[in-house]
Amino acid sequence: MMAPEFFYAAIIVMIGAFLALLRVFFGPSVPDRVVGVDTLNTLIVAGMVLLGAAYDRTIYIDIAIVYALLSYVGTLAIAKYLQGGLE
Amino acid sequence: MSAVTYVIYAFLAINITFNLLGSFSLHRFPDVYTRLHGATKCTTFGTIFAVLAVVVHAAYQLHLTGDPKYLQMALHSLVALIALLLTNPTGAHAIAKAAHLSGYKPVKAVIDAYEDKLRGGAE
Protein backbone atom coordinates (compact mmCIF):
# COMPACT_ATOMS: atom_id res chain seq x y z
CA MET A 1 0.00 0.00 0.00
CA MET A 2 1.55 3.24 -1.17
CA ALA A 3 -0.39 5.93 0.71
CA PRO A 4 -2.31 4.75 3.81
CA GLU A 5 -4.04 8.10 4.44
CA PHE A 6 -6.15 7.59 1.31
CA PHE A 7 -7.07 4.11 2.58
CA TYR A 8 -8.33 5.45 5.94
CA ALA A 9 -10.28 8.23 4.16
CA ALA A 10 -11.89 5.59 1.92
CA ILE A 11 -12.91 3.57 5.01
CA ILE A 12 -14.65 6.62 6.54
CA VAL A 13 -16.38 7.39 3.21
CA MET A 14 -17.64 3.81 3.19
CA ILE A 15 -19.11 4.34 6.70
CA GLY A 16 -21.11 7.21 5.13
CA ALA A 17 -22.15 4.85 2.33
CA PHE A 18 -23.43 2.42 4.97
CA LEU A 19 -25.58 5.21 6.47
CA ALA A 20 -27.03 5.88 3.01
CA LEU A 21 -27.72 2.14 2.67
CA LEU A 22 -29.78 2.29 5.89
CA ARG A 23 -31.96 4.94 4.21
CA VAL A 24 -32.39 2.61 1.22
CA PHE A 25 -33.56 -0.21 3.53
CA PHE A 26 -35.82 1.77 5.89
CA GLY A 27 -37.05 4.53 3.55
CA PRO A 28 -40.78 5.08 4.06
CA SER A 29 -41.51 5.97 0.41
CA VAL A 30 -40.06 5.09 -2.99
CA PRO A 31 -38.40 8.52 -3.71
CA ASP A 32 -36.65 8.27 -0.32
CA ARG A 33 -35.04 5.01 -1.45
CA VAL A 34 -34.05 6.58 -4.79
CA VAL A 35 -32.37 9.47 -2.95
CA GLY A 36 -30.50 6.92 -0.83
CA VAL A 37 -29.30 5.05 -3.94
CA ASP A 38 -28.15 8.33 -5.56
CA THR A 39 -26.12 9.28 -2.46
CA LEU A 40 -24.70 5.74 -2.32
CA ASN A 41 -23.51 6.00 -5.95
CA THR A 42 -21.71 9.32 -5.35
CA LEU A 43 -20.01 7.99 -2.22
CA ILE A 44 -18.93 4.79 -3.99
CA VAL A 45 -17.32 6.87 -6.78
CA ALA A 46 -15.45 8.94 -4.16
CA GLY A 47 -14.31 5.81 -2.32
CA MET A 48 -13.17 4.15 -5.55
CA VAL A 49 -11.03 7.17 -6.55
CA LEU A 50 -9.49 7.20 -3.05
CA LEU A 51 -8.77 3.43 -3.21
CA GLY A 52 -7.16 3.90 -6.63
CA ALA A 53 -4.73 6.38 -5.06
CA ALA A 54 -4.23 4.17 -1.98
CA TYR A 55 -3.35 0.99 -3.89
CA ASP A 56 -1.56 2.96 -6.67
CA ARG A 57 -3.70 1.50 -9.48
CA THR A 58 -5.25 3.73 -12.14
CA ILE A 59 -7.70 1.04 -13.30
CA TYR A 60 -9.87 1.66 -10.20
CA ILE A 61 -10.35 5.29 -11.28
CA ASP A 62 -11.38 4.20 -14.79
CA ILE A 63 -13.99 1.91 -13.24
CA ALA A 64 -15.19 4.89 -11.16
CA ILE A 65 -15.79 6.92 -14.35
CA VAL A 66 -17.89 4.14 -15.90
CA TYR A 67 -19.78 3.62 -12.63
CA ALA A 68 -20.65 7.34 -12.40
CA LEU A 69 -22.06 7.44 -15.95
CA LEU A 70 -24.02 4.16 -15.59
CA SER A 71 -25.52 5.16 -12.22
CA TYR A 72 -26.67 8.43 -13.83
CA VAL A 73 -28.50 6.46 -16.52
CA GLY A 74 -30.09 4.24 -13.85
CA THR A 75 -31.25 7.23 -11.80
CA LEU A 76 -32.81 8.85 -14.87
CA ALA A 77 -34.60 5.59 -15.76
CA ILE A 78 -36.06 5.23 -12.23
CA ALA A 79 -37.16 8.90 -12.22
CA LYS A 80 -38.83 8.53 -15.62
CA TYR A 81 -40.63 5.43 -14.35
CA LEU A 82 -41.77 7.20 -11.16
CA GLN A 83 -43.33 10.18 -12.91
CA GLY A 84 -45.78 8.01 -14.77
CA GLY A 85 -44.94 5.59 -17.53
CA LEU A 86 -42.12 4.98 -19.96
CA GLU A 87 -44.04 5.49 -23.19
CA MET B 1 6.31 15.54 6.22
CA SER B 2 6.42 18.20 3.55
CA ALA B 3 3.94 20.98 2.87
CA VAL B 4 2.25 18.90 0.16
CA THR B 5 1.34 16.27 2.77
CA TYR B 6 -0.46 18.86 4.88
CA VAL B 7 -2.39 20.05 1.80
CA ILE B 8 -3.45 16.44 1.07
CA TYR B 9 -4.52 15.96 4.73
CA ALA B 10 -6.58 19.19 4.64
CA PHE B 11 -8.37 18.12 1.42
CA LEU B 12 -9.06 14.64 2.83
CA ALA B 13 -10.44 16.18 6.06
CA ILE B 14 -12.85 18.40 4.06
CA ASN B 15 -13.87 15.34 2.01
CA ILE B 16 -14.61 13.22 5.10
CA THR B 17 -16.50 16.03 6.86
CA PHE B 18 -18.83 16.86 3.98
CA ASN B 19 -19.46 13.26 2.92
CA LEU B 20 -20.44 12.30 6.47
CA LEU B 21 -22.64 15.42 6.74
CA GLY B 22 -24.41 14.38 3.53
CA SER B 23 -25.01 10.87 4.89
CA PHE B 24 -26.31 12.16 8.23
CA SER B 25 -28.63 14.63 6.47
CA LEU B 26 -30.46 11.64 4.96
CA HIS B 27 -31.52 10.69 8.50
CA ARG B 28 -32.13 14.12 10.02
CA PHE B 29 -34.46 15.78 7.47
CA PRO B 30 -38.24 15.23 7.33
CA ASP B 31 -39.15 14.64 3.66
CA VAL B 32 -37.77 13.73 0.23
CA TYR B 33 -36.92 17.24 -0.99
CA THR B 34 -34.90 18.35 2.04
CA ARG B 35 -33.08 14.99 2.10
CA LEU B 36 -32.23 15.38 -1.59
CA HIS B 37 -30.99 18.94 -0.96
CA GLY B 38 -28.67 17.96 1.90
CA ALA B 39 -27.36 14.72 0.40
CA THR B 40 -26.67 15.98 -3.13
CA LYS B 41 -24.95 19.24 -2.22
CA CYS B 42 -22.79 17.83 0.55
CA THR B 43 -21.63 14.69 -1.24
CA THR B 44 -20.83 16.59 -4.45
CA PHE B 45 -18.70 19.11 -2.54
CA GLY B 46 -16.96 16.35 -0.58
CA THR B 47 -16.16 14.35 -3.72
CA ILE B 48 -14.62 17.45 -5.38
CA PHE B 49 -12.10 17.59 -2.53
CA ALA B 50 -11.43 13.81 -2.63
CA VAL B 51 -10.48 14.11 -6.30
CA LEU B 52 -8.40 17.25 -5.59
CA ALA B 53 -6.45 15.33 -2.93
CA VAL B 54 -5.76 12.51 -5.39
CA VAL B 55 -4.66 15.03 -8.06
CA VAL B 56 -2.24 16.77 -5.66
CA HIS B 57 -0.84 13.38 -4.56
CA ALA B 58 -0.38 12.23 -8.17
CA ALA B 59 1.27 15.52 -9.21
CA TYR B 60 3.68 15.29 -6.26
CA GLN B 61 4.58 11.68 -7.10
CA LEU B 62 5.06 12.68 -10.76
CA HIS B 63 7.41 15.43 -9.60
CA LEU B 64 9.34 12.98 -7.37
CA THR B 65 9.59 9.92 -9.61
CA GLY B 66 8.78 11.04 -13.16
CA ASP B 67 6.63 7.95 -13.75
CA PRO B 68 3.99 8.73 -16.45
CA LYS B 69 1.36 6.54 -14.75
CA TYR B 70 0.88 9.32 -12.17
CA LEU B 71 0.03 11.78 -14.96
CA GLN B 72 -2.54 9.22 -16.15
CA MET B 73 -3.93 8.93 -12.60
CA ALA B 74 -4.38 12.72 -12.26
CA LEU B 75 -6.04 13.13 -15.68
CA HIS B 76 -8.44 10.21 -15.17
CA SER B 77 -9.42 11.51 -11.72
CA LEU B 78 -10.27 14.86 -13.32
CA VAL B 79 -12.41 13.08 -15.94
CA ALA B 80 -14.28 11.26 -13.15
CA LEU B 81 -14.83 14.60 -11.37
CA ILE B 82 -16.19 16.23 -14.55
CA ALA B 83 -18.57 13.28 -15.15
CA LEU B 84 -19.84 13.53 -11.57
CA LEU B 85 -20.26 17.32 -11.72
CA LEU B 86 -22.30 17.09 -14.93
CA THR B 87 -24.53 14.18 -13.92
CA ASN B 88 -25.20 14.68 -10.19
CA PRO B 89 -27.36 17.88 -10.28
CA THR B 90 -29.25 16.57 -13.32
CA GLY B 91 -30.13 13.34 -11.54
CA ALA B 92 -31.23 15.24 -8.42
CA HIS B 93 -33.49 17.47 -10.52
CA ALA B 94 -35.04 14.42 -12.22
CA ILE B 95 -35.70 12.72 -8.85
CA ALA B 96 -37.32 15.86 -7.37
CA LYS B 97 -39.56 16.37 -10.42
CA ALA B 98 -40.58 12.70 -10.49
CA ALA B 99 -41.35 12.71 -6.75
CA HIS B 100 -43.55 15.79 -7.11
CA LEU B 101 -45.36 14.43 -10.16
CA SER B 102 -45.99 11.07 -8.46
CA GLY B 103 -47.78 12.72 -5.57
CA TYR B 104 -45.29 13.19 -2.69
CA LYS B 105 -45.88 16.73 -1.42
CA PRO B 106 -43.38 18.71 0.69
CA VAL B 107 -44.00 18.42 4.44
CA LYS B 108 -45.11 21.66 6.18
CA ALA B 109 -44.72 23.70 2.95
CA VAL B 110 -46.73 26.93 2.81
CA ILE B 111 -46.05 27.91 -0.82
CA ASP B 112 -45.74 25.28 -3.59
CA ALA B 113 -44.97 27.28 -6.74
CA TYR B 114 -44.55 24.22 -8.96
CA GLU B 115 -48.05 23.00 -8.01
CA ASP B 116 -49.48 26.43 -8.95
CA LYS B 117 -47.64 26.32 -12.26
CA LEU B 118 -48.99 22.83 -13.01
CA ARG B 119 -52.57 23.98 -12.36
CA GLY B 120 -52.07 26.69 -14.95
CA GLY B 121 -52.83 29.78 -12.92
CA ALA B 122 -50.65 32.27 -11.08
CA GLU B 123 -52.95 33.65 -8.42
Coordinates of C-alpha atoms in Angstrom, one line a residue:
Chain A
M1 CA 0.0 0.0 0.0
M2 CA 1.6 3.2 -1.2
A3 CA -0.4 5.9 0.7
P4 CA -2.3 4.7 3.8
E5 CA -4.0 8.1 4.4
F6 CA -6.1 7.6 1.3
F7 CA -7.1 4.1 2.6
Y8 CA -8.3 5.5 5.9
A9 CA -10.3 8.2 4.2
A10 CA -11.9 5.6 1.9
I11 CA -12.9 3.6 5.0
I12 CA -14.6 6.6 6.5
V13 CA -16.4 7.4 3.2
M14 CA -17.6 3.8 3.2
I15 CA -19.1 4.3 6.7
G16 CA -21.1 7.2 5.1
A17 CA -22.1 4.9 2.3
F18 CA -23.4 2.4 5.0
L19 CA -25.6 5.2 6.5
A20 CA -27.0 5.9 3.0
L21 CA -27.7 2.1 2.7
L22 CA -29.8 2.3 5.9
R23 CA -32.0 4.9 4.2
V24 CA -32.4 2.6 1.2
F25 CA -33.6 -0.2 3.5
F26 CA -35.8 1.8 5.9
G27 CA -37.1 4.5 3.5
P28 CA -40.8 5.1 4.1
S29 CA -41.5 6.0 0.4
V30 CA -40.1 5.1 -3.0
P31 CA -38.4 8.5 -3.7
D32 CA -36.6 8.3 -0.3
R33 CA -35.0 5.0 -1.4
V34 CA -34.1 6.6 -4.8
V35 CA -32.4 9.5 -3.0
G36 CA -30.5 6.9 -0.8
V37 CA -29.3 5.1 -3.9
D38 CA -28.2 8.3 -5.6
T39 CA -26.1 9.3 -2.5
L40 CA -24.7 5.7 -2.3
N41 CA -23.5 6.0 -5.9
T42 CA -21.7 9.3 -5.4
L43 CA -20.0 8.0 -2.2
I44 CA -18.9 4.8 -4.0
V45 CA -17.3 6.9 -6.8
A46 CA -15.4 8.9 -4.2
G47 CA -14.3 5.8 -2.3
M48 CA -13.2 4.2 -5.6
V49 CA -11.0 7.2 -6.6
L50 CA -9.5 7.2 -3.0
L51 CA -8.8 3.4 -3.2
G52 CA -7.2 3.9 -6.6
A53 CA -4.7 6.4 -5.1
A54 CA -4.2 4.2 -2.0
Y55 CA -3.4 1.0 -3.9
D56 CA -1.6 3.0 -6.7
R57 CA -3.7 1.5 -9.5
T58 CA -5.3 3.7 -12.1
I59 CA -7.7 1.0 -13.3
Y60 CA -9.9 1.7 -10.2
I61 CA -10.3 5.3 -11.3
D62 CA -11.4 4.2 -14.8
I63 CA -14.0 1.9 -13.2
A64 CA -15.2 4.9 -11.2
I65 CA -15.8 6.9 -14.4
V66 CA -17.9 4.1 -15.9
Y67 CA -19.8 3.6 -12.6
A68 CA -20.7 7.3 -12.4
L69 CA -22.1 7.4 -15.9
L70 CA -24.0 4.2 -15.6
S71 CA -25.5 5.2 -12.2
Y72 CA -26.7 8.4 -13.8
V73 CA -28.5 6.5 -16.5
G74 CA -30.1 4.2 -13.9
T75 CA -31.3 7.2 -11.8
L76 CA -32.8 8.8 -14.9
A77 CA -34.6 5.6 -15.8
I78 CA -36.1 5.2 -12.2
A79 CA -37.2 8.9 -12.2
K80 CA -38.8 8.5 -15.6
Y81 CA -40.6 5.4 -14.3
L82 CA -41.8 7.2 -11.2
Q83 CA -43.3 10.2 -12.9
G84 CA -45.8 8.0 -14.8
G85 CA -44.9 5.6 -17.5
L86 CA -42.1 5.0 -20.0
E87 CA -44.0 5.5 -23.2
Chain B
M1 CA 6.3 15.5 6.2
S2 CA 6.4 18.2 3.6
A3 CA 3.9 21.0 2.9
V4 CA 2.2 18.9 0.2
T5 CA 1.3 16.3 2.8
Y6 CA -0.5 18.9 4.9
V7 CA -2.4 20.1 1.8
I8 CA -3.5 16.4 1.1
Y9 CA -4.5 16.0 4.7
A10 CA -6.6 19.2 4.6
F11 CA -8.4 18.1 1.4
L12 CA -9.1 14.6 2.8
A13 CA -10.4 16.2 6.1
I14 CA -12.8 18.4 4.1
N15 CA -13.9 15.3 2.0
I16 CA -14.6 13.2 5.1
T17 CA -16.5 16.0 6.9
F18 CA -18.8 16.9 4.0
N19 CA -19.5 13.3 2.9
L20 CA -20.4 12.3 6.5
L21 CA -22.6 15.4 6.7
G22 CA -24.4 14.4 3.5
S23 CA -25.0 10.9 4.9
F24 CA -26.3 12.2 8.2
S25 CA -28.6 14.6 6.5
L26 CA -30.5 11.6 5.0
H27 CA -31.5 10.7 8.5
R28 CA -32.1 14.1 10.0
F29 CA -34.5 15.8 7.5
P30 CA -38.2 15.2 7.3
D31 CA -39.1 14.6 3.7
V32 CA -37.8 13.7 0.2
Y33 CA -36.9 17.2 -1.0
T34 CA -34.9 18.3 2.0
R35 CA -33.1 15.0 2.1
L36 CA -32.2 15.4 -1.6
H37 CA -31.0 18.9 -1.0
G38 CA -28.7 18.0 1.9
A39 CA -27.4 14.7 0.4
T40 CA -26.7 16.0 -3.1
K41 CA -25.0 19.2 -2.2
C42 CA -22.8 17.8 0.6
T43 CA -21.6 14.7 -1.2
T44 CA -20.8 16.6 -4.5
F45 CA -18.7 19.1 -2.5
G46 CA -17.0 16.3 -0.6
T47 CA -16.2 14.3 -3.7
I48 CA -14.6 17.4 -5.4
F49 CA -12.1 17.6 -2.5
A50 CA -11.4 13.8 -2.6
V51 CA -10.5 14.1 -6.3
L52 CA -8.4 17.2 -5.6
A53 CA -6.4 15.3 -2.9
V54 CA -5.8 12.5 -5.4
V55 CA -4.7 15.0 -8.1
V56 CA -2.2 16.8 -5.7
H57 CA -0.8 13.4 -4.6
A58 CA -0.4 12.2 -8.2
A59 CA 1.3 15.5 -9.2
Y60 CA 3.7 15.3 -6.3
Q61 CA 4.6 11.7 -7.1
L62 CA 5.1 12.7 -10.8
H63 CA 7.4 15.4 -9.6
L64 CA 9.3 13.0 -7.4
T65 CA 9.6 9.9 -9.6
G66 CA 8.8 11.0 -13.2
D67 CA 6.6 7.9 -13.7
P68 CA 4.0 8.7 -16.4
K69 CA 1.4 6.5 -14.8
Y70 CA 0.9 9.3 -12.2
L71 CA 0.0 11.8 -15.0
Q72 CA -2.5 9.2 -16.2
M73 CA -3.9 8.9 -12.6
A74 CA -4.4 12.7 -12.3
L75 CA -6.0 13.1 -15.7
H76 CA -8.4 10.2 -15.2
S77 CA -9.4 11.5 -11.7
L78 CA -10.3 14.9 -13.3
V79 CA -12.4 13.1 -15.9
A80 CA -14.3 11.3 -13.1
L81 CA -14.8 14.6 -11.4
I82 CA -16.2 16.2 -14.6
A83 CA -18.6 13.3 -15.2
L84 CA -19.8 13.5 -11.6
L85 CA -20.3 17.3 -11.7
L86 CA -22.3 17.1 -14.9
T87 CA -24.5 14.2 -13.9
N88 CA -25.2 14.7 -10.2
P89 CA -27.4 17.9 -10.3
T90 CA -29.3 16.6 -13.3
G91 CA -30.1 13.3 -11.5
A92 CA -31.2 15.2 -8.4
H93 CA -33.5 17.5 -10.5
A94 CA -35.0 14.4 -12.2
I95 CA -35.7 12.7 -8.9
A96 CA -37.3 15.9 -7.4
K97 CA -39.6 16.4 -10.4
A98 CA -40.6 12.7 -10.5
A99 CA -41.3 12.7 -6.7
H100 CA -43.5 15.8 -7.1
L101 CA -45.4 14.4 -10.2
S102 CA -46.0 11.1 -8.5
G103 CA -47.8 12.7 -5.6
Y104 CA -45.3 13.2 -2.7
K105 CA -45.9 16.7 -1.4
P106 CA -43.4 18.7 0.7
V107 CA -44.0 18.4 4.4
K108 CA -45.1 21.7 6.2
A109 CA -44.7 23.7 2.9
V110 CA -46.7 26.9 2.8
I111 CA -46.0 27.9 -0.8
D112 CA -45.7 25.3 -3.6
A113 CA -45.0 27.3 -6.7
Y114 CA -44.6 24.2 -9.0
E115 CA -48.1 23.0 -8.0
D116 CA -49.5 26.4 -8.9
K117 CA -47.6 26.3 -12.3
L118 CA -49.0 22.8 -13.0
R119 CA -52.6 24.0 -12.4
G120 CA -52.1 26.7 -14.9
G121 CA -52.8 29.8 -12.9
A122 CA -50.6 32.3 -11.1
E123 CA -52.9 33.6 -8.4

